[in-house]
CSV table of C-alpha atoms in Angstrom, one decimal:
chain,number,residue,atom,x,y,z
G,15,MET,CA,31.4,15.6,-12.2
G,16,LEU,CA,34.5,17.5,-12.4
G,17,GLY,CA,36.9,14.6,-13.3
G,18,GLY,CA,34.4,13.9,-16.2
G,19,MET,CA,34.6,18.0,-17.3
G,20,LEU,CA,38.4,17.8,-17.2
G,21,ARG,CA,38.2,14.6,-19.0
G,22,HIS,CA,35.8,16.2,-21.9
G,23,PHE,CA,37.9,19.6,-21.9
G,24,ARG,CA,41.1,17.4,-22.5
G,25,SER,CA,39.1,15.2,-25.3
G,26,ILE,CA,38.1,18.3,-27.7
G,27,ASP,CA,40.0,18.8,-30.5
G,28,ARG,CA,41.9,22.3,-30.4
G,29,GLU,CA,40.8,23.3,-34.1
G,30,ARG,CA,37.3,23.0,-32.2
G,31,PHE,CA,38.4,26.1,-29.9
G,32,LYS,CA,37.5,29.7,-31.3
G,33,ARG,CA,39.4,32.6,-30.5
G,34,ALA,CA,37.7,34.7,-28.0
G,35,GLY,CA,36.6,38.0,-29.0
G,36,ILE,CA,35.4,40.9,-27.3
G,37,GLY,CA,31.8,43.2,-28.2
G,38,ARG,CA,28.7,41.7,-29.3
G,39,GLU,CA,27.2,41.5,-32.9
G,40,GLU,CA,28.2,44.5,-35.4
G,41,GLU,CA,30.9,45.3,-32.4
G,42,HIS,CA,32.7,42.0,-32.0
G,43,GLN,CA,36.0,42.0,-33.0
G,44,LEU,CA,39.2,40.1,-32.3
G,45,ASN,CA,42.0,41.6,-30.4
G,46,ARG,CA,45.1,39.8,-29.1
G,47,PHE,CA,46.2,42.8,-27.0
G,48,VAL,CA,43.1,42.8,-24.9
G,49,ARG,CA,42.1,39.1,-24.9
G,50,GLY,CA,44.2,36.1,-25.9
G,51,ASP,CA,41.9,32.8,-25.0
G,52,GLU,CA,39.8,30.5,-27.0
G,53,ILE,CA,36.8,29.2,-26.0
G,54,PHE,CA,34.1,26.3,-26.7
G,55,TRP,CA,30.6,27.0,-25.9
G,56,LEU,CA,29.3,24.0,-23.7
G,57,ASP,CA,26.0,22.2,-24.2
G,58,SER,CA,24.4,19.4,-22.7
G,59,ALA,CA,25.8,16.3,-24.9
G,60,ASN,CA,28.3,15.2,-22.7
G,61,PRO,CA,27.1,13.5,-19.3
G,62,ALA,CA,29.6,15.3,-17.1
G,63,VAL,CA,28.8,18.9,-18.9
G,64,ALA,CA,24.9,17.9,-18.7
G,65,ALA,CA,25.4,17.1,-14.8
G,66,TYR,CA,27.1,20.4,-14.5
G,67,LEU,CA,24.8,22.7,-16.4
G,68,SER,CA,21.9,20.6,-14.2
G,69,TRP,CA,23.5,21.9,-11.1
G,70,MET,CA,24.0,25.4,-12.4
G,71,GLU,CA,20.4,25.6,-13.3
G,72,ALA,CA,19.1,24.6,-9.9
G,73,LEU,CA,21.7,27.1,-8.4
G,74,ARG,CA,20.3,30.1,-10.7
G,75,LEU,CA,16.7,28.7,-9.6
G,76,GLY,CA,18.0,29.1,-5.9
G,77,LEU,CA,19.7,32.6,-6.5
G,78,ASN,CA,16.5,33.8,-7.8
G,79,ARG,CA,14.6,32.7,-5.4
G,80,ARG,CA,16.3,34.1,-2.5
G,81,LEU,CA,18.2,37.0,-3.8
G,82,PHE,CA,15.5,37.6,-6.6
G,83,LEU,CA,18.5,38.5,-9.1
G,84,GLY,CA,16.2,37.7,-12.1
G,85,LEU,CA,18.6,35.7,-13.9
G,86,PHE,CA,16.9,33.9,-16.8
G,87,ASP,CA,19.3,31.6,-18.3
G,88,TYR,CA,22.9,30.0,-18.1
G,89,GLU,CA,25.7,30.0,-20.9
G,90,CYS,CA,29.2,29.0,-20.4
G,91,HIS,CA,32.2,28.0,-22.2
G,92,TYR,CA,35.6,26.2,-21.5
G,93,ALA,CA,38.2,29.1,-22.0
G,94,TYR,CA,41.9,27.8,-22.9
G,95,TYR,CA,44.9,30.2,-22.0
G,96,ASP,CA,48.1,29.5,-23.5
G,97,ARG,CA,51.2,30.5,-21.4
G,98,GLY,CA,51.7,33.9,-21.3
G,99,THR,CA,48.0,34.7,-22.9
G,100,PHE,CA,45.6,36.9,-20.8
G,101,TYR,CA,42.2,38.9,-20.4
G,102,ARG,CA,42.7,42.8,-19.9
G,103,LYS,CA,40.8,44.2,-17.0
G,104,HIS,CA,37.2,44.2,-18.5
G,105,LEU,CA,33.6,43.9,-17.1
G,106,ASP,CA,31.7,40.6,-18.1
G,107,ALA,CA,28.5,42.9,-19.2
G,108,PHE,CA,28.1,44.6,-22.4
G,109,LYS,CA,27.3,48.3,-21.8
G,110,GLY,CA,23.5,48.8,-22.4
G,111,ASN,CA,22.7,45.2,-21.9
G,112,THR,CA,21.4,43.8,-18.8
G,113,ASN,CA,21.2,40.4,-19.6
G,114,ARG,CA,24.3,39.0,-18.0
G,115,VAL,CA,23.8,39.7,-14.0
G,116,LEU,CA,26.4,37.2,-12.7
G,117,SER,CA,29.8,35.8,-14.0
G,118,THR,CA,31.0,32.4,-13.0
G,119,VAL,CA,34.4,30.8,-13.2
G,120,LEU,CA,35.1,27.5,-12.4
G,121,TYR,CA,38.6,26.1,-12.8
G,122,LEU,CA,39.6,22.8,-14.0
G,123,THR,CA,43.2,23.2,-13.3
G,124,PRO,CA,44.9,20.3,-12.1
G,125,ASN,CA,48.0,20.7,-10.1
G,126,TRP,CA,48.1,24.2,-10.2
G,127,GLN,CA,51.2,25.8,-8.4
G,128,PRO,CA,52.0,29.4,-7.7
G,129,ARG,CA,54.9,29.7,-10.5
G,130,ASP,CA,52.1,28.7,-12.9
G,131,GLY,CA,50.3,32.4,-13.2
G,132,GLY,CA,46.7,32.7,-14.2
G,133,GLU,CA,45.0,33.9,-11.2
G,134,LEU,CA,42.0,35.8,-11.4
G,135,ALA,CA,42.3,39.2,-10.3
G,136,ILE,CA,38.8,41.2,-8.9
G,137,TYR,CA,38.6,45.1,-8.5
G,138,PRO,CA,36.1,47.1,-6.8
G,139,PRO,CA,33.9,48.9,-8.6
G,140,GLU,CA,34.6,52.1,-10.1
G,141,VAL,CA,34.1,55.0,-8.3
G,142,ASP,CA,33.1,58.5,-9.9
G,143,GLY,CA,35.1,56.8,-13.3
G,144,ALA,CA,38.4,56.5,-10.9
G,145,PRO,CA,39.5,53.0,-11.8
G,146,PRO,CA,40.8,51.4,-8.5
G,147,ALA,CA,44.6,50.4,-9.3
G,148,GLU,CA,44.9,47.4,-6.5
G,149,PRO,CA,42.3,44.1,-6.9
G,150,LEU,CA,40.2,43.2,-4.1
G,151,LEU,CA,41.0,39.5,-4.3
G,152,LYS,CA,43.2,37.5,-6.5
G,153,VAL,CA,41.8,34.0,-7.1
G,154,ALA,CA,44.2,31.4,-7.7
G,155,PRO,CA,42.6,28.8,-10.5
G,156,ARG,CA,42.9,25.9,-8.0
G,157,PHE,CA,40.8,22.5,-9.5
G,158,GLY,CA,37.5,22.6,-8.3
G,159,GLN,CA,37.2,26.3,-7.1
G,160,MET,CA,34.5,28.2,-8.5
G,161,VAL,CA,34.0,32.4,-8.1
G,162,ILE,CA,31.0,34.2,-8.8
G,163,PHE,CA,30.6,37.9,-8.9
G,164,LEU,CA,28.5,40.5,-10.5
G,165,SER,CA,29.0,40.9,-14.1
G,166,GLU,CA,28.3,44.7,-14.5
G,167,GLU,CA,30.0,45.8,-11.0
G,168,PHE,CA,33.2,44.4,-10.7
G,169,PRO,CA,35.7,44.4,-13.2
G,170,THR,CA,38.1,41.1,-13.3
G,171,ARG,CA,41.4,40.6,-15.1
G,172,CYS,CA,43.0,37.3,-15.7
């Protein structure tokens, strides 16, 4: 499945990727100071992507059954970061909107080396409005590695 997803990702014409924005609907904006990646939303047209989405659906149902998270659907996209691009520290949930409970990141970065950069920094939740300076964890973007975290609780930076 992972190899098929990587082949699919590589087969997509870069012009089909769209600049990633911040905010939703009328508050949506493109801001390279905050976020510089490009995204391509996934659907089940490709067999490898369909297998991944099916696997994620089984995971969603299992998490709901065991952890009572109330996850209603799953959406995902490829994110492409050119060298030197980033996504500043942020929460993956929109303020006042509880539709995003969990965030998942699946890395399709073959042959990643520490000098390549691109680690995902996960920070502890803010306490009394004071953001912590140091991340709890830094996750290397190694091929096939997945990270799952609470969207509204843990700020991240990539």
